[in-house]
């Protein structure tokens, strides 16, 4: 018997609501000359089109109704269309900026031709008499009828490029270059290494090319660190079992040595996050050696306290710092005043 779930077809549809937005500015000059036009009488803007429909701003200098006693002006949006849904605002601007910003746009439906929507109490006449010249701006969005159509379901899987490269590194198929590191041999693909590292590019294809060497010797590096370097080159990530504090000095050195800026920044961040009394001296030495500005700044901020510097001087890391970077010790630990 067939599995019921396997017989279910997956379909999809989508509802789309199109909108069209436009802005029209209606400039009014010499308002004082319009006062006295009469309640219920308006001056209109030119007709403008938004969303395929025609619109007009109607401004009532003495208001649109007697109930306001002529104290307020009125403004409305007029349409000759029917069955049109919109959102709009009517704002008033003076030359020096907005003086009346009305509430957020609300939806209205012009169900029949000749309807108007707007504001009976727009702005007090007394305020407009002081301005005399101003602009009424209509921001209008026409909302079309929603429509639904079928959508074919295409599930796009996430990128697994890094998995393919990791598999290629692991199986060694197509490898064309060998490295000897601490007695261990690593197979790799020259084009991948060159694409990721300017140093490998020069070493494998440039003036540093070792054309006759069957296996390139890598000195002063642990096999585990070189393995981690290759893993990063192929996948742009670092395995959790290799991305640990004990490996950071070696990884930072490898990243700096082969021009791997992203890996260098990752190592710098890892060292930054683990700064303590016990680790700051070693971190400062690494920062100085590999020109890690952010890491060095973080170490110096940590050492800004005289008590912290005193505690750091008692650690093994400080003893190593005295040997590897005596100038740093003289500059930052032997100063009588606290660090800035």
CSV table of C-alpha atoms in Angstrom, one decimal:
chain,number,residue,atom,x,y,z
A,1,UNK,CA,0.0,0.0,0.0
A,2,UNK,CA,1.3,3.4,-0.9
A,3,UNK,CA,2.2,5.8,1.8
A,4,UNK,CA,-0.6,8.4,2.1
A,5,UNK,CA,1.8,11.3,2.6
A,6,UNK,CA,3.6,10.4,-0.6
A,7,UNK,CA,0.4,10.8,-2.6
A,8,UNK,CA,-0.2,14.4,-1.5
A,9,UNK,CA,0.7,17.0,-4.1
A,10,UNK,CA,2.1,20.3,-2.8
A,11,UNK,CA,0.8,23.4,-4.5
A,12,UNK,CA,1.1,27.1,-3.8
A,13,UNK,CA,-0.6,30.3,-4.7
A,14,UNK,CA,0.1,34.0,-4.1
A,15,UNK,CA,-2.1,37.0,-3.5
A,16,UNK,CA,-0.7,40.2,-5.1
A,17,UNK,CA,-2.0,43.7,-4.4
A,18,UNK,CA,-0.4,46.3,-6.6
A,19,UNK,CA,-0.1,49.9,-5.5
A,20,UNK,CA,0.7,53.1,-7.4
A,21,UNK,CA,2.0,56.2,-5.5
A,22,UNK,CA,2.3,59.8,-6.6
A,23,UNK,CA,2.7,63.3,-5.1
A,24,UNK,CA,1.1,66.5,-6.2
A,25,UNK,CA,1.9,70.0,-4.9
A,26,UNK,CA,-0.8,72.7,-5.0
A,27,UNK,CA,0.8,76.1,-4.5
A,28,UNK,CA,-1.4,78.8,-3.0
A,29,UNK,CA,-0.2,82.4,-3.2
A,30,UNK,CA,-1.7,85.6,-1.7
A,31,UNK,CA,-4.1,83.7,0.6
A,32,UNK,CA,-5.3,87.0,2.1
A,33,UNK,CA,-6.9,87.8,-1.3
A,34,UNK,CA,-8.8,84.5,-1.1
A,35,UNK,CA,-10.3,85.2,2.3
A,36,UNK,CA,-14.0,86.1,1.9
A,37,UNK,CA,-14.5,83.8,-1.1
A,38,UNK,CA,-17.3,82.3,0.9
A,39,UNK,CA,-18.1,79.2,2.9
A,40,UNK,CA,-18.4,76.1,0.7
A,41,UNK,CA,-16.5,77.6,-2.2
A,42,UNK,CA,-13.2,76.2,-3.2
A,43,UNK,CA,-10.2,76.7,-5.5
A,44,UNK,CA,-8.9,73.6,-7.1
A,45,UNK,CA,-5.6,72.3,-8.3
A,46,UNK,CA,-5.0,71.1,-11.8
A,47,UNK,CA,-6.1,67.5,-12.4
A,48,UNK,CA,-3.3,65.0,-11.8
A,49,UNK,CA,-3.2,61.2,-12.5
A,50,UNK,CA,-2.1,58.5,-10.2
A,51,UNK,CA,-2.7,54.8,-10.8
A,52,UNK,CA,-4.6,55.5,-14.0
A,53,UNK,CA,-7.2,57.7,-12.2
A,54,UNK,CA,-7.7,61.5,-12.2
A,55,UNK,CA,-7.6,63.5,-9.0
A,56,UNK,CA,-7.9,67.1,-7.8
A,57,UNK,CA,-7.1,68.9,-4.6
A,58,UNK,CA,-9.9,71.2,-3.5
A,59,UNK,CA,-9.0,74.0,-1.0
A,60,UNK,CA,-11.8,75.9,0.8
A,61,UNK,CA,-10.3,79.3,2.0
A,62,UNK,CA,-13.3,80.0,4.3
A,63,UNK,CA,-14.1,76.3,5.1
A,64,UNK,CA,-16.6,74.0,3.7
A,65,UNK,CA,-19.4,74.4,6.2
A,66,UNK,CA,-21.0,77.1,8.3
A,67,UNK,CA,-20.6,75.0,11.6
A,68,UNK,CA,-16.9,76.1,11.7
A,69,UNK,CA,-17.9,79.8,11.8
A,70,UNK,CA,-15.3,80.6,9.2
A,71,UNK,CA,-12.4,79.9,11.6
A,72,UNK,CA,-10.8,77.0,9.7
A,73,UNK,CA,-9.9,76.3,6.1
A,74,UNK,CA,-10.8,73.0,4.6
A,75,UNK,CA,-9.1,70.7,2.1
A,76,UNK,CA,-10.3,67.6,0.3
A,77,UNK,CA,-9.2,65.1,-2.4
A,78,UNK,CA,-11.7,64.9,-5.2
A,79,UNK,CA,-12.2,62.1,-7.7
A,80,UNK,CA,-14.5,61.5,-10.7
A,81,UNK,CA,-13.7,57.8,-10.4
A,82,UNK,CA,-15.7,55.0,-8.7
A,83,UNK,CA,-14.7,51.9,-6.8
A,84,UNK,CA,-11.2,53.1,-6.1
A,85,UNK,CA,-9.4,52.4,-2.8
A,86,UNK,CA,-6.7,54.8,-1.7
A,87,UNK,CA,-4.5,56.0,1.1
A,88,UNK,CA,-3.5,59.7,1.2
A,89,UNK,CA,-2.3,62.6,3.3
A,90,UNK,CA,-2.8,66.3,2.7
A,91,UNK,CA,0.0,68.3,4.3
A,92,UNK,CA,0.6,72.0,4.3
A,93,UNK,CA,4.1,73.4,3.8
A,94,UNK,CA,5.4,77.0,4.2
A,95,UNK,CA,8.6,78.2,2.6
A,96,UNK,CA,10.5,77.6,5.8
A,97,UNK,CA,9.2,74.1,6.3
A,98,UNK,CA,6.2,72.1,7.3
A,99,UNK,CA,3.8,73.8,9.7
A,100,UNK,CA,1.0,71.3,9.6
A,101,UNK,CA,1.7,67.5,9.3
A,102,UNK,CA,-1.5,65.6,9.5
A,103,UNK,CA,-2.2,62.1,10.8
A,104,UNK,CA,-0.9,59.0,9.0
A,105,UNK,CA,-2.6,58.0,5.8
A,106,UNK,CA,-5.8,56.1,6.2
A,107,UNK,CA,-7.6,53.9,3.6
A,108,UNK,CA,-10.6,55.4,1.8
A,109,UNK,CA,-12.8,54.0,-0.9
A,110,UNK,CA,-14.3,56.3,-3.5
A,111,UNK,CA,-17.4,54.2,-4.1
A,112,UNK,CA,-19.0,56.6,-6.6
A,113,UNK,CA,-17.9,59.5,-8.8
A,114,UNK,CA,-17.8,63.0,-7.3
A,115,UNK,CA,-16.9,62.0,-3.8
A,116,UNK,CA,-14.4,63.9,-1.7
A,117,UNK,CA,-12.4,62.9,1.4
A,118,UNK,CA,-10.3,65.2,3.5
A,119,UNK,CA,-10.2,67.6,6.4
A,120,UNK,CA,-12.9,70.0,7.4
A,121,UNK,CA,-10.7,71.7,10.0
A,122,UNK,CA,-7.5,71.8,8.0
A,123,UNK,CA,-5.6,74.8,9.4
A,124,UNK,CA,-6.8,77.9,11.2
A,125,UNK,CA,-7.3,80.9,8.9
A,126,UNK,CA,-5.3,83.1,11.2
A,127,UNK,CA,-2.2,81.0,10.8
A,128,UNK,CA,-2.5,81.1,7.0
A,129,UNK,CA,-3.0,84.8,7.0
A,130,UNK,CA,0.4,85.1,8.6
A,131,UNK,CA,2.0,82.9,5.9
A,132,UNK,CA,0.0,84.1,2.9
A,133,UNK,CA,1.9,81.8,0.5
A,134,UNK,CA,2.0,78.0,1.1
A,135,UNK,CA,1.9,74.6,-0.6
A,136,UNK,CA,-0.7,71.9,0.0
A,137,UNK,CA,1.0,68.5,-0.8
A,138,UNK,CA,-1.0,65.4,-1.5
A,139,UNK,CA,0.8,62.0,-1.1
A,140,UNK,CA,-1.6,59.5,-2.7
A,141,UNK,CA,-1.4,55.7,-3.0
A,142,UNK,CA,-3.9,53.9,-5.2
A,143,UNK,CA,-4.5,50.3,-4.1
A,144,UNK,CA,-5.6,48.0,-6.9
A,145,UNK,CA,-7.8,45.0,-6.4
A,146,UNK,CA,-5.9,42.0,-5.1
A,147,UNK,CA,-5.4,39.1,-7.5
A,148,UNK,CA,-4.3,35.5,-6.8
A,149,UNK,CA,-2.4,33.2,-9.1
A,150,UNK,CA,-0.7,29.9,-8.8
A,151,UNK,CA,2.9,29.6,-7.8
A,152,UNK,CA,5.1,26.7,-8.7
A,153,UNK,CA,7.0,25.5,-5.6
A,154,UNK,CA,10.7,25.4,-6.2
A,155,UNK,CA,12.8,24.8,-3.1
A,156,UNK,CA,16.3,26.1,-3.6
A,157,UNK,CA,18.7,24.2,-1.3
A,158,UNK,CA,21.4,26.2,0.6
A,159,UNK,CA,24.8,26.5,-0.9
A,160,UNK,CA,27.0,23.4,-0.2
A,161,UNK,CA,30.0,24.6,-2.2
A,162,UNK,CA,32.2,24.3,0.9
A,163,UNK,CA,31.2,20.7,1.4
A,164,UNK,CA,32.3,19.8,-2.1
A,165,UNK,CA,35.6,21.5,-1.7
A,166,UNK,CA,36.1,19.8,1.7
A,167,UNK,CA,35.4,16.5,0.1
A,168,UNK,CA,37.9,17.2,-2.7
A,169,UNK,CA,40.6,18.0,-0.1
A,170,UNK,CA,39.8,14.9,1.9
A,171,UNK,CA,39.9,12.4,-1.0
A,172,UNK,CA,42.8,14.1,-2.8
A,173,UNK,CA,41.4,13.5,-6.2
A,174,UNK,CA,43.0,15.7,-8.8
A,175,UNK,CA,45.6,17.0,-6.3
A,176,UNK,CA,48.7,18.3,-8.1
A,177,UNK,CA,50.9,19.6,-5.3
A,178,UNK,CA,52.4,18.1,-2.2
A,179,UNK,CA,53.6,19.7,1.1
A,180,UNK,CA,55.9,18.2,3.7
A,181,UNK,CA,55.2,19.6,7.1
A,182,UNK,CA,56.8,18.1,10.2
A,183,UNK,CA,57.2,14.8,8.6
A,184,UNK,CA,53.7,14.6,7.3
A,185,UNK,CA,52.7,15.0,3.6
A,186,UNK,CA,49.6,16.9,2.5
A,187,UNK,CA,48.1,16.7,-1.0
A,188,UNK,CA,46.4,19.8,-2.3
A,189,UNK,CA,45.2,21.5,-5.5
A,190,UNK,CA,47.4,24.3,-6.7
A,191,UNK,CA,44.7,26.4,-8.3
A,192,UNK,CA,42.6,26.4,-5.1
A,193,UNK,CA,45.6,27.5,-3.0
A,194,UNK,CA,46.5,30.2,-5.5
A,195,UNK,CA,43.0,31.5,-5.6
A,196,UNK,CA,42.9,31.9,-1.9
A,197,UNK,CA,46.4,33.1,-1.0
A,198,UNK,CA,48.6,35.6,-2.8
A,199,UNK,CA,51.6,33.8,-1.3
A,200,UNK,CA,50.6,30.5,-2.7
A,201,UNK,CA,49.9,32.2,-6.0
A,202,UNK,CA,53.5,33.4,-6.1
A,203,UNK,CA,54.9,30.2,-4.8
A,204,UNK,CA,53.0,27.9,-7.2
A,205,UNK,CA,52.6,30.0,-10.3
A,206,UNK,CA,54.8,33.1,-10.0
A,207,UNK,CA,58.5,33.9,-9.5
A,208,UNK,CA,58.7,31.8,-6.4
A,209,UNK,CA,57.6,28.7,-8.3
A,210,UNK,CA,59.5,25.5,-7.2
A,211,UNK,CA,59.1,23.7,-10.5
A,212,UNK,CA,61.5,20.9,-9.8
A,213,UNK,CA,60.5,20.2,-6.2
A,214,UNK,CA,58.4,17.0,-6.0
A,215,UNK,CA,57.3,18.1,-2.5
A,216,UNK,CA,57.3,21.6,-1.1
A,217,UNK,CA,58.9,21.8,2.4
A,218,UNK,CA,57.1,23.9,4.9
A,219,UNK,CA,59.3,24.8,7.9
A,220,UNK,CA,58.5,26.2,11.3
A,221,UNK,CA,54.9,25.0,11.3
A,222,UNK,CA,53.1,22.2,13.1
A,223,UNK,CA,51.3,19.6,10.9
A,224,UNK,CA,48.1,20.3,12.8
A,225,UNK,CA,48.3,24.0,12.0
A,226,UNK,CA,48.9,23.4,8.3
A,227,UNK,CA,46.0,21.0,8.3
A,228,UNK,CA,43.8,23.7,9.8
A,229,UNK,CA,45.1,26.2,7.2
A,230,UNK,CA,44.2,23.9,4.3
A,231,UNK,CA,40.8,23.3,5.8
A,232,UNK,CA,40.1,27.1,6.0
A,233,UNK,CA,41.4,27.6,2.4
A,234,UNK,CA,39.0,25.0,1.0
A,235,UNK,CA,35.9,25.8,3.2
A,236,UNK,CA,36.4,29.4,4.5
A,237,UNK,CA,35.5,28.0,8.0
A,238,UNK,CA,37.5,26.5,10.8
A,239,UNK,CA,36.6,23.2,12.4
A,240,UNK,CA,35.7,23.5,16.1
A,241,UNK,CA,38.3,21.0,17.1
A,242,UNK,CA,41.0,23.1,15.5
A,243,UNK,CA,39.6,26.6,16.3
A,244,UNK,CA,40.8,26.5,20.0
A,245,UNK,CA,42.9,28.8,22.0
A,246,UNK,CA,46.0,26.6,22.0
A,247,UNK,CA,46.1,26.7,18.2
A,248,UNK,CA,45.7,30.5,17.9
A,249,UNK,CA,49.4,31.5,18.0
A,250,UNK,CA,50.2,29.0,15.2
A,251,UNK,CA,47.1,29.8,13.2
A,252,UNK,CA,47.7,33.5,13.4
A,253,UNK,CA,51.3,33.0,12.3
A,254,UNK,CA,50.1,30.8,9.4
A,255,UNK,CA,47.5,33.3,8.4
A,256,UNK,CA,50.0,36.2,8.4
A,257,UNK,CA,52.5,34.1,6.6
A,258,UNK,CA,50.2,33.2,3.7
A,259,UNK,CA,48.3,36.5,3.5
A,260,UNK,CA,45.0,35.0,4.7
A,261,UNK,CA,43.4,38.2,6.0
A,262,UNK,CA,40.0,36.7,7.1
A,263,UNK,CA,41.7,33.9,9.0
A,264,UNK,CA,44.0,36.4,10.6
A,265,UNK,CA,41.0,38.5,11.8
A,266,UNK,CA,39.3,35.4,13.1
A,267,UNK,CA,42.4,34.5,15.2
A,268,UNK,CA,42.7,38.1,16.4
A,269,UNK,CA,39.0,38.0,17.5
A,270,UNK,CA,39.5,34.7,19.3
A,271,UNK,CA,42.5,36.1,21.2
A,272,UNK,CA,40.6,39.3,21.9
A,273,UNK,CA,37.7,37.4,23.5
A,274,UNK,CA,40.0,35.4,25.8
A,275,UNK,CA,42.1,38.3,27.2
A,276,UNK,CA,42.9,37.8,30.9
A,277,UNK,CA,45.7,38.4,33.4
A,278,UNK,CA,47.2,35.0,32.4
A,279,UNK,CA,46.9,35.5,28.6
A,280,UNK,CA,47.3,39.3,27.9
A,281,UNK,CA,51.1,39.2,27.8
A,282,UNK,CA,51.2,36.5,25.1
A,283,UNK,CA,48.4,38.2,23.2
A,284,UNK,CA,50.3,41.5,23.3
A,285,UNK,CA,53.4,39.8,22.0
A,286,UNK,CA,51.4,38.2,19.1
A,287,UNK,CA,49.8,41.5,18.3
A,288,UNK,CA,53.1,43.3,18.2
A,289,UNK,CA,54.7,40.5,16.1
A,290,UNK,CA,51.8,40.3,13.5
A,291,UNK,CA,50.7,43.9,13.5
A,292,UNK,CA,47.3,43.3,14.9
A,293,UNK,CA,46.2,46.8,15.7
A,294,UNK,CA,42.8,46.0,17.2
A,295,UNK,CA,44.2,43.2,19.4
A,296,UNK,CA,47.0,45.4,20.6
A,297,UNK,CA,44.5,48.2,21.5
A,298,UNK,CA,42.4,45.7,23.5
A,299,UNK,CA,45.5,44.5,25.4
A,300,UNK,CA,46.5,48.0,26.3
A,301,UNK,CA,43.0,48.9,27.5
A,302,UNK,CA,43.1,45.8,29.7
A,303,UNK,CA,46.5,46.9,31.0
A,304,UNK,CA,45.4,50.4,31.8
A,305,UNK,CA,45.2,49.6,35.5
A,306,UNK,CA,48.4,49.6,37.6
A,307,UNK,CA,47.0,46.7,39.7
A,308,UNK,CA,46.4,44.6,36.5
A,309,UNK,CA,49.9,45.3,35.2
A,310,UNK,CA,51.3,44.3,38.6
A,311,UNK,CA,49.4,41.0,38.4
A,312,UNK,CA,50.5,40.3,34.8
A,313,UNK,CA,54.1,40.8,35.7
A,314,UNK,CA,53.8,37.6,37.9
A,315,UNK,CA,52.7,35.4,35.1
A,316,UNK,CA,54.8,33.1,32.8
A,317,UNK,CA,53.5,34.9,29.8
A,318,UNK,CA,55.1,38.1,31.0
A,319,UNK,CA,58.5,36.3,31.4
A,320,UNK,CA,58.2,35.2,27.7
A,321,UNK,CA,57.2,38.7,26.7
A,322,UNK,CA,60.4,40.1,28.4
A,323,UNK,CA,62.4,37.8,26.2
A,324,UNK,CA,60.5,38.1,22.9
A,325,UNK,CA,59.5,41.7,23.0
A,326,UNK,CA,61.6,43.6,25.5
A,327,UNK,CA,60.7,47.0,23.9
A,328,UNK,CA,57.0,46.3,24.6
A,329,UNK,CA,57.8,45.7,28.3
A,330,UNK,CA,59.8,48.9,28.5
A,331,UNK,CA,57.1,50.9,26.8
A,332,UNK,CA,54.0,49.6,28.5
A,333,UNK,CA,55.0,48.0,31.8
A,334,UNK,CA,57.9,50.2,33.1
A,335,UNK,CA,56.1,53.5,32.8
A,336,UNK,CA,55.4,55.2,36.1
A,337,UNK,CA,52.1,56.6,35.1
A,338,UNK,CA,49.0,54.6,34.2
A,339,UNK,CA,48.3,54.0,30.5
A,340,UNK,CA,45.9,56.5,28.9
